CSV table of C-alpha atoms in Angstrom, one decimal:
chain,number,residue,atom,x,y,z
A,2,MET,CA,86.5,46.8,-108.6
A,3,SER,CA,88.0,43.3,-108.9
A,4,LEU,CA,88.4,40.1,-107.0
A,5,ASN,CA,90.8,38.1,-107.4
A,6,LEU,CA,89.8,34.5,-106.7
A,7,GLN,CA,93.2,32.7,-107.7
A,8,THR,CA,93.6,31.3,-104.1
A,9,ALA,CA,89.7,31.0,-103.4
A,10,HIS,CA,87.9,28.0,-102.8
A,11,SER,CA,84.5,28.5,-102.4
A,12,LEU,CA,82.2,30.4,-103.9
A,13,CYS,CA,78.3,30.8,-103.3
A,14,LEU,CA,75.5,31.9,-105.8
A,15,LEU,CA,72.7,33.4,-104.6
A,16,ARG,CA,70.0,33.7,-107.8
A,17,LEU,CA,66.7,32.1,-106.5
A,18,SER,CA,64.5,32.9,-109.6
A,19,ALA,CA,63.3,32.9,-112.5
A,20,ILE,CA,63.9,30.9,-115.6
A,21,GLY,CA,65.4,33.6,-118.0
A,22,ASP,CA,67.2,35.3,-115.4
A,23,VAL,CA,68.5,32.1,-113.9
A,24,CYS,CA,69.1,31.1,-117.9
A,25,HIS,CA,71.3,34.2,-118.5
A,26,ALA,CA,73.2,33.5,-114.6
A,27,VAL,CA,73.8,29.8,-116.7
A,28,ALA,CA,76.3,32.0,-119.2
A,29,MET,CA,77.7,34.1,-116.0
A,30,VAL,CA,78.6,31.0,-113.9
A,31,GLN,CA,80.0,29.2,-116.4
A,32,ALA,CA,82.1,31.8,-117.8
A,33,ILE,CA,83.3,31.6,-114.2
A,34,GLN,CA,84.6,27.9,-114.0
A,35,ARG,CA,86.4,28.1,-117.0
A,36,GLN,CA,88.9,30.1,-115.8
A,37,TYR,CA,88.7,28.8,-112.2
A,38,PRO,CA,88.4,25.1,-112.9
A,39,ASP,CA,88.9,24.1,-109.4
A,40,LEU,CA,87.0,26.4,-107.6
A,41,LYS,CA,83.8,25.0,-105.8
A,42,ILE,CA,80.5,26.4,-106.7
A,43,THR,CA,77.1,26.3,-104.8
A,44,TRP,CA,74.2,27.9,-106.4
A,45,VAL,CA,71.5,28.4,-103.8
A,46,ILE,CA,68.3,28.3,-106.5
A,47,GLY,CA,64.3,28.3,-106.2
A,48,LYS,CA,62.3,24.9,-106.0
A,49,VAL,CA,60.9,25.0,-110.0
A,50,GLU,CA,64.2,26.7,-112.1
A,51,TYR,CA,66.6,23.8,-110.2
A,52,GLN,CA,64.5,21.3,-112.4
A,53,LEU,CA,65.9,23.1,-115.5
A,54,LEU,CA,69.5,23.2,-114.0
A,55,LYS,CA,70.1,19.9,-111.9
A,56,HIS,CA,71.9,18.5,-114.4
A,57,LEU,CA,74.7,21.6,-114.3
A,58,PRO,CA,78.2,20.1,-113.9
A,59,ARG,CA,80.2,20.8,-111.2
A,60,ILE,CA,77.4,22.9,-109.1
A,61,GLU,CA,75.9,22.0,-106.3
A,62,PHE,CA,72.6,23.0,-105.7
A,63,VAL,CA,70.8,24.3,-102.6
A,64,ILE,CA,66.9,24.8,-102.8
A,65,PHE,CA,65.3,27.7,-101.2
A,66,ASP,CA,61.5,26.9,-101.4
A,67,LYS,CA,59.3,29.6,-100.9
A,68,SER,CA,56.1,28.3,-101.2
A,69,GLN,CA,57.6,27.0,-97.8
A,70,GLY,CA,56.9,30.6,-96.2
A,71,TRP,CA,59.3,31.6,-93.3
A,72,ARG,CA,60.3,27.4,-93.0
A,73,ALA,CA,62.8,28.4,-96.4
A,74,TYR,CA,64.9,30.4,-94.6
A,75,PHE,CA,65.2,28.1,-91.7
A,76,ASN,CA,65.7,25.0,-93.9
A,77,LEU,CA,68.5,27.0,-96.1
A,78,ARG,CA,70.5,28.4,-92.6
A,79,LYS,CA,70.7,24.7,-91.8
A,80,ALA,CA,71.1,23.6,-95.0
A,81,LEU,CA,74.6,25.9,-94.7
A,82,LYS,CA,75.0,25.3,-90.8
A,83,GLY,CA,78.9,25.3,-90.6
A,84,ARG,CA,80.1,26.8,-93.8
A,85,ARG,CA,81.8,29.7,-94.9
A,86,PHE,CA,82.5,30.3,-98.6
A,87,ASP,CA,85.4,33.1,-99.5
A,88,VAL,CA,82.9,34.5,-102.2
A,89,LEU,CA,79.3,35.3,-102.2
A,90,LEU,CA,77.5,36.5,-105.8
A,91,HIS,CA,74.5,37.7,-104.1
A,92,MET,CA,72.6,38.3,-107.8
A,93,GLN,CA,68.6,38.7,-107.2
A,94,VAL,CA,67.4,42.1,-106.1
A,95,ALA,CA,64.1,41.0,-103.9
A,96,LEU,CA,63.2,41.3,-100.4
A,97,ARG,CA,63.0,37.2,-99.8
A,98,ALA,CA,66.7,36.9,-101.5
A,99,THR,CA,67.9,40.0,-98.9
A,100,ILE,CA,66.8,37.8,-96.3
A,101,ALA,CA,68.4,34.2,-97.1
A,102,SER,CA,71.6,35.9,-98.4
A,103,LEU,CA,71.6,36.2,-94.1
A,104,ALA,CA,71.9,32.4,-93.8
A,105,ILE,CA,74.9,32.8,-96.5
A,106,SER,CA,78.4,33.0,-94.5
A,107,ALA,CA,81.1,34.9,-96.7
A,108,LYS,CA,84.0,36.8,-96.4
A,109,VAL,CA,83.8,38.7,-99.7
A,110,ARG,CA,79.9,39.7,-100.1
A,111,LEU,CA,79.1,40.9,-104.5
A,112,GLY,CA,76.0,42.2,-105.0
A,113,PHE,CA,74.8,45.1,-107.3
A,114,ASP,CA,76.3,48.7,-107.7
A,115,ARG,CA,74.4,51.4,-105.6
A,116,ALA,CA,72.0,52.3,-107.9
A,117,ARG,CA,70.9,48.7,-108.7
A,118,ALA,CA,71.2,47.3,-105.1
A,119,LYS,CA,67.5,47.6,-104.5
A,120,GLU,CA,65.0,45.3,-101.4
A,121,GLY,CA,68.0,46.3,-99.0
A,122,GLN,CA,70.6,44.3,-101.1
A,123,TRP,CA,72.9,46.7,-100.4
A,124,LEU,CA,73.4,46.3,-96.5
A,125,VAL,CA,74.2,42.7,-97.1
A,126,THR,CA,76.9,42.9,-99.4
A,127,ASN,CA,80.0,44.5,-98.7
A,128,HIS,CA,81.5,44.9,-102.4
A,129,ARG,CA,79.7,46.2,-105.5
A,130,VAL,CA,80.4,45.7,-109.0
A,131,GLU,CA,80.7,48.0,-111.7
A,132,PRO,CA,77.8,51.0,-112.7
A,133,LEU,CA,76.3,49.8,-115.8
A,134,ALA,CA,73.8,52.9,-117.1
A,135,THR,CA,72.2,50.3,-119.6
A,136,PRO,CA,72.3,47.0,-119.2
A,137,HIS,CA,71.0,44.0,-120.7
A,138,VAL,CA,70.0,41.7,-117.8
A,139,LEU,CA,72.7,39.1,-118.6
A,140,GLU,CA,74.9,41.9,-119.4
A,141,GLY,CA,74.4,42.7,-116.2
A,142,PHE,CA,74.9,39.3,-114.1
A,143,MET,CA,78.2,39.4,-116.3
A,144,GLY,CA,79.5,42.0,-114.7
A,145,PHE,CA,79.6,39.5,-111.8
A,146,ALA,CA,82.0,37.5,-113.3
A,147,LYS,CA,84.1,40.4,-114.6
A,148,ALA,CA,84.4,41.4,-111.0
A,149,VAL,CA,86.3,38.3,-109.9
A,150,GLY,CA,88.2,38.6,-112.6
A,151,VAL,CA,86.9,36.6,-115.1
A,152,THR,CA,88.2,37.8,-118.4
A,153,ASP,CA,86.4,36.1,-121.1
A,154,LEU,CA,82.6,37.3,-120.7
A,155,ALA,CA,80.8,35.7,-124.2
A,156,PRO,CA,78.0,34.2,-123.1
A,157,LYS,CA,78.2,30.6,-123.7
A,158,TRP,CA,75.3,27.5,-122.2
A,159,ASN,CA,76.0,23.7,-121.7
A,160,ILE,CA,72.6,22.8,-120.1
A,161,PRO,CA,72.9,19.4,-120.3
A,162,VAL,CA,69.0,17.4,-120.4
A,163,PRO,CA,69.0,13.5,-119.8
A,164,VAL,CA,69.3,11.2,-123.0
A,165,ALA,CA,65.9,10.3,-122.7
A,166,ASP,CA,64.2,14.5,-122.9
A,167,THR,CA,66.7,14.3,-126.0
A,168,GLU,CA,65.2,10.9,-127.2
A,169,PHE,CA,61.7,12.6,-126.8
A,170,ALA,CA,62.3,15.8,-128.4
A,171,ARG,CA,63.6,14.0,-131.5
A,172,GLU,CA,60.7,11.6,-131.2
A,173,LEU,CA,58.0,14.4,-131.2
A,174,ILE,CA,60.4,16.7,-133.9
A,175,PRO,CA,62.7,14.1,-136.1
A,176,ASP,CA,65.8,16.2,-137.3
A,177,GLY,CA,65.7,18.5,-139.6
A,178,ASP,CA,61.8,19.3,-139.4
A,179,LYS,CA,60.6,22.5,-140.1
A,180,THR,CA,59.1,23.5,-136.8
A,181,LEU,CA,57.6,26.5,-135.1
A,182,ILE,CA,57.2,26.7,-131.5
A,183,ILE,CA,54.6,29.2,-129.8
A,184,CYS,CA,55.2,29.3,-125.7
A,185,ALA,CA,52.4,31.7,-125.7
A,186,ALA,CA,52.1,32.3,-122.3
A,187,ALA,CA,54.0,35.0,-120.2
A,188,SER,CA,54.1,34.4,-116.2
A,189,LYS,CA,51.5,37.5,-116.4
A,190,ALA,CA,48.1,37.1,-118.7
A,191,GLU,CA,48.7,41.1,-119.4
A,192,ARG,CA,51.9,40.1,-121.4
A,193,ASN,CA,50.2,37.6,-123.6
A,194,TRP,CA,49.0,38.0,-127.0
A,195,LEU,CA,46.0,37.6,-128.5
A,196,PRO,CA,45.2,33.9,-129.4
A,197,GLU,CA,43.5,35.0,-132.8
A,198,ARG,CA,46.6,36.6,-133.9
A,199,TYR,CA,49.1,33.6,-132.7
A,200,ALA,CA,46.8,31.4,-134.8
A,201,LYS,CA,47.0,33.9,-138.0
A,202,VAL,CA,50.6,33.2,-137.3
A,203,ALA,CA,50.6,29.8,-136.6
A,204,ASP,CA,48.6,29.2,-139.7
A,205,HIS,CA,51.2,31.2,-142.1
A,206,ALA,CA,53.7,28.7,-140.5
A,207,LEU,CA,52.2,25.9,-141.7
A,208,GLU,CA,51.3,27.7,-145.3
A,209,LYS,CA,54.9,27.8,-146.1
A,210,GLY,CA,55.5,24.0,-144.6
A,211,TYR,CA,55.9,24.1,-141.1
A,212,ARG,CA,54.9,22.1,-138.0
A,213,VAL,CA,53.3,24.3,-135.6
A,214,LEU,CA,53.7,23.5,-132.0
A,215,LEU,CA,52.6,25.2,-128.8
A,216,CYS,CA,54.3,24.1,-125.9
A,217,GLY,CA,54.1,25.9,-122.2
A,218,GLY,CA,53.4,24.9,-118.3
A,219,PRO,CA,50.3,22.7,-116.9
A,220,VAL,CA,48.9,26.0,-115.4
A,221,SER,CA,45.3,26.8,-116.0
A,222,MET,CA,46.3,30.1,-117.8
A,223,GLU,CA,48.2,28.8,-120.8
A,224,ARG,CA,46.2,25.3,-121.1
A,225,LYS,CA,43.5,27.8,-121.8
A,226,LEU,CA,45.6,30.3,-123.8
A,227,ALA,CA,46.4,27.3,-126.2
A,228,GLU,CA,42.8,25.7,-126.4
A,229,ALA,CA,42.2,29.3,-127.7
A,230,ILE,CA,44.9,29.6,-130.2
A,231,VAL,CA,43.7,25.8,-131.8
A,232,THR,CA,40.1,27.0,-131.8
A,233,HIS,CA,41.3,30.2,-133.7
A,234,GLY,CA,43.4,28.3,-136.3
A,235,ASP,CA,44.0,25.4,-138.7
A,236,ALA,CA,43.2,22.2,-136.9
A,237,ARG,CA,46.7,20.3,-137.9
A,238,ILE,CA,48.4,22.8,-134.6
A,239,GLU,CA,49.8,20.6,-132.3
A,240,ASN,CA,48.9,21.3,-128.6
A,241,GLN,CA,51.7,20.2,-126.1
A,242,VAL,CA,50.9,22.6,-123.2
A,243,GLY,CA,51.5,20.7,-119.9
A,244,LYS,CA,52.8,17.5,-121.3
A,245,THR,CA,56.5,18.3,-121.0
A,246,SER,CA,59.1,18.4,-118.2
A,247,LEU,CA,61.3,21.4,-118.2
A,248,THR,CA,64.3,19.5,-119.8
A,249,GLN,CA,61.9,18.2,-122.5
A,250,LEU,CA,61.1,21.3,-123.1
A,251,LEU,CA,64.5,22.6,-123.4
A,252,ALA,CA,64.8,19.8,-125.5
A,253,LEU,CA,62.1,20.6,-127.7
A,254,LEU,CA,63.2,24.1,-128.2
A,255,LYS,CA,66.9,22.8,-129.4
A,256,GLN,CA,64.9,20.9,-132.0
A,257,ALA,CA,62.9,23.7,-132.9
A,258,SER,CA,64.4,26.1,-136.0
A,259,ILE,CA,62.3,29.3,-134.5
A,260,VAL,CA,60.3,29.9,-131.7
A,261,LEU,CA,57.6,32.4,-130.4
A,262,ALA,CA,57.4,33.6,-127.5
A,263,PRO,CA,56.4,36.8,-125.5
A,264,ASP,CA,58.1,37.9,-122.3
A,265,THR,CA,58.9,34.7,-120.9
A,266,GLY,CA,61.4,32.3,-119.6
A,267,PRO,CA,61.3,30.1,-122.8
A,268,ALA,CA,62.5,32.5,-125.2
A,269,HIS,CA,65.5,32.8,-122.7
A,270,MET,CA,65.8,28.7,-122.8
A,271,ALA,CA,65.7,29.0,-126.6
A,272,VAL,CA,68.5,31.2,-125.9
A,273,THR,CA,71.0,29.0,-124.4
A,274,GLN,CA,70.6,26.1,-127.5
A,275,GLY,CA,71.0,29.0,-130.2
A,276,THR,CA,67.5,28.4,-132.1
A,277,PRO,CA,65.8,31.7,-133.1
A,278,VAL,CA,63.7,33.4,-131.6
A,279,ILE,CA,60.8,36.3,-132.1
A,280,GLY,CA,60.1,38.0,-129.0
A,281,LEU,CA,56.9,39.7,-128.4
A,282,TYR,CA,57.4,42.8,-126.2
A,283,ALA,CA,54.8,45.8,-124.8
A,284,HIS,CA,55.8,45.8,-121.1
A,285,SER,CA,59.3,45.7,-121.2
A,286,ASN,CA,62.3,47.2,-122.4
A,287,PRO,CA,63.8,44.3,-125.1
A,288,GLY,CA,67.2,46.0,-124.5
A,289,ARG,CA,67.0,45.5,-120.9
A,290,THR,CA,65.5,41.5,-121.0
A,291,GLY,CA,64.8,40.5,-124.8
A,292,PRO,CA,66.2,37.4,-126.0
A,293,TYR,CA,69.3,38.2,-126.1
A,294,THR,CA,71.3,36.9,-129.0
A,295,CYS,CA,67.8,37.5,-131.2
A,296,LEU,CA,67.1,41.3,-130.1
A,297,GLU,CA,67.2,42.0,-133.9
A,298,SER,CA,64.1,39.7,-134.1
A,299,VAL,CA,62.1,41.0,-131.5
A,300,VAL,CA,58.7,42.6,-132.5
A,301,SER,CA,58.5,45.2,-129.7
A,302,VAL,CA,55.7,48.8,-129.4
A,303,TYR,CA,57.7,48.7,-125.6
A,304,ASP,CA,58.4,52.7,-127.3
A,305,GLU,CA,54.7,53.1,-128.4
A,306,ALA,CA,53.7,52.3,-124.9
A,307,ILE,CA,56.2,54.0,-122.7
A,308,THR,CA,55.9,57.5,-124.8
A,309,GLN,CA,52.1,57.9,-124.6
A,310,GLN,CA,52.8,57.3,-120.3
A,311,HIS,CA,55.9,58.9,-119.7
A,312,SER,CA,57.5,62.0,-120.8
A,313,GLY,CA,61.1,63.1,-121.2
A,314,GLU,CA,64.1,60.6,-120.2
A,315,VAL,CA,62.5,57.6,-119.3
A,316,PRO,CA,64.9,55.2,-116.7
A,317,TRP,CA,66.5,52.2,-118.1
A,318,GLY,CA,64.2,49.3,-117.1
A,319,THR,CA,60.9,51.8,-116.7
A,320,ARG,CA,57.7,48.7,-117.8
A,321,ALA,CA,54.9,50.7,-119.4
A,322,LYS,CA,51.8,50.0,-117.6
A,323,GLY,CA,47.9,48.4,-119.2
A,324,ALA,CA,46.2,45.2,-119.7
A,325,HIS,CA,45.8,45.9,-123.2
A,326,LEU,CA,49.4,47.1,-124.5
A,327,MET,CA,50.1,43.8,-126.0
A,328,GLU,CA,47.2,44.2,-128.9
A,329,MET,CA,49.1,46.8,-130.2
A,330,ILE,CA,51.1,44.4,-132.0
A,331,GLN,CA,50.3,43.7,-135.4
A,332,VAL,CA,50.5,40.2,-136.7
A,333,ALA,CA,52.2,41.4,-140.1
A,334,PRO,CA,55.7,42.7,-137.7
A,335,VAL,CA,55.3,39.0,-136.6
A,336,THR,CA,54.7,36.9,-140.1
A,337,ALA,CA,57.6,39.5,-141.7
A,338,GLN,CA,60.0,37.7,-138.7
A,339,PHE,CA,59.0,34.6,-139.3
A,340,ASP,CA,59.5,34.9,-142.9
A,341,ARG,CA,63.0,36.6,-143.2
A,342,LEU,CA,64.2,33.8,-140.2
A,343,ALA,CA,62.7,30.8,-142.4
A,344,LYS,CA,64.9,32.3,-145.6
A,345,ALA,CA,67.9,32.1,-143.8
A,346,SER,CA,67.4,28.9,-141.9
A,347,GLU,CA,67.0,27.7,-145.0
A,348,GLY,CA,69.3,29.5,-146.7
A,349,VAL,CA,71.8,27.7,-144.1
A,350,GLN,CA,70.3,24.3,-144.5
A,351,ALA,CA,71.0,24.4,-148.5
A,352,SER,CA,74.6,25.6,-147.7
């Protein structure tokens, strides 16, 4: 189906989380903005994710703070009281998003196709995007732009950062410095690679003349993982975990030469900045959730893991289960990807 936004004045986007997903959503919403520059866009977004995207131009943000519990729903209704949008893009399949959408009044309520409209989403929408058999998450999101008549669906990103954060990044990583950033931690510990293997890749990069920075959030799990990597590796590894805001991290990822990360938000942040990413995947299908522009650089054991756990055809997006699957990823294929990207980067600089 295709909706005509030529006569629409307002659009509300509901996508609360997570960091990687809102990075995908930025490409979608900016595709809409290019085609409908006068459309007023309101984005209902999570509190943490807002910190990354709050400088996006021509977007009004309404924060949904899930830590408030049931009060978050009442606060959302209060914030949007008396407003009616021409279109709602309901882009999150989660029960809390289904409930939150009830606070948003809109004539057209566009959600996923029936196969993907889980957690009751199909009950609160009246239009659906076209079905896709094996989409990457970004492609699934772009289906919303297509459904409202957008013709240029090539993903492009413009996520502004404050000048001070750009200067911070350039002081830490001057232009031209060959730098590997490792964002080692995913949201769940089982998706993290082994610290001693991260350390071996870091040591390999240092031997090749690269600086190595560890980056990530301030939570205990990320700090402990970074400390373990430093313990196992060369003393020259620079630990910046917990020392940056999200926009500072985004600026650092732009300055980096290569980024190494598991299935985690900073991998997708790096994609928005055009930085090559080596993704490490065991639990999730990288064809669905991998770093979109860098899928050829992914080191994945997902196919092997899922084959061990399921027989026959596996539904797209099925996760492999197990606390030790990341141990199946060896160091050699990761350093091989690093060498390939380093050679390509140096070739570009030489030209």
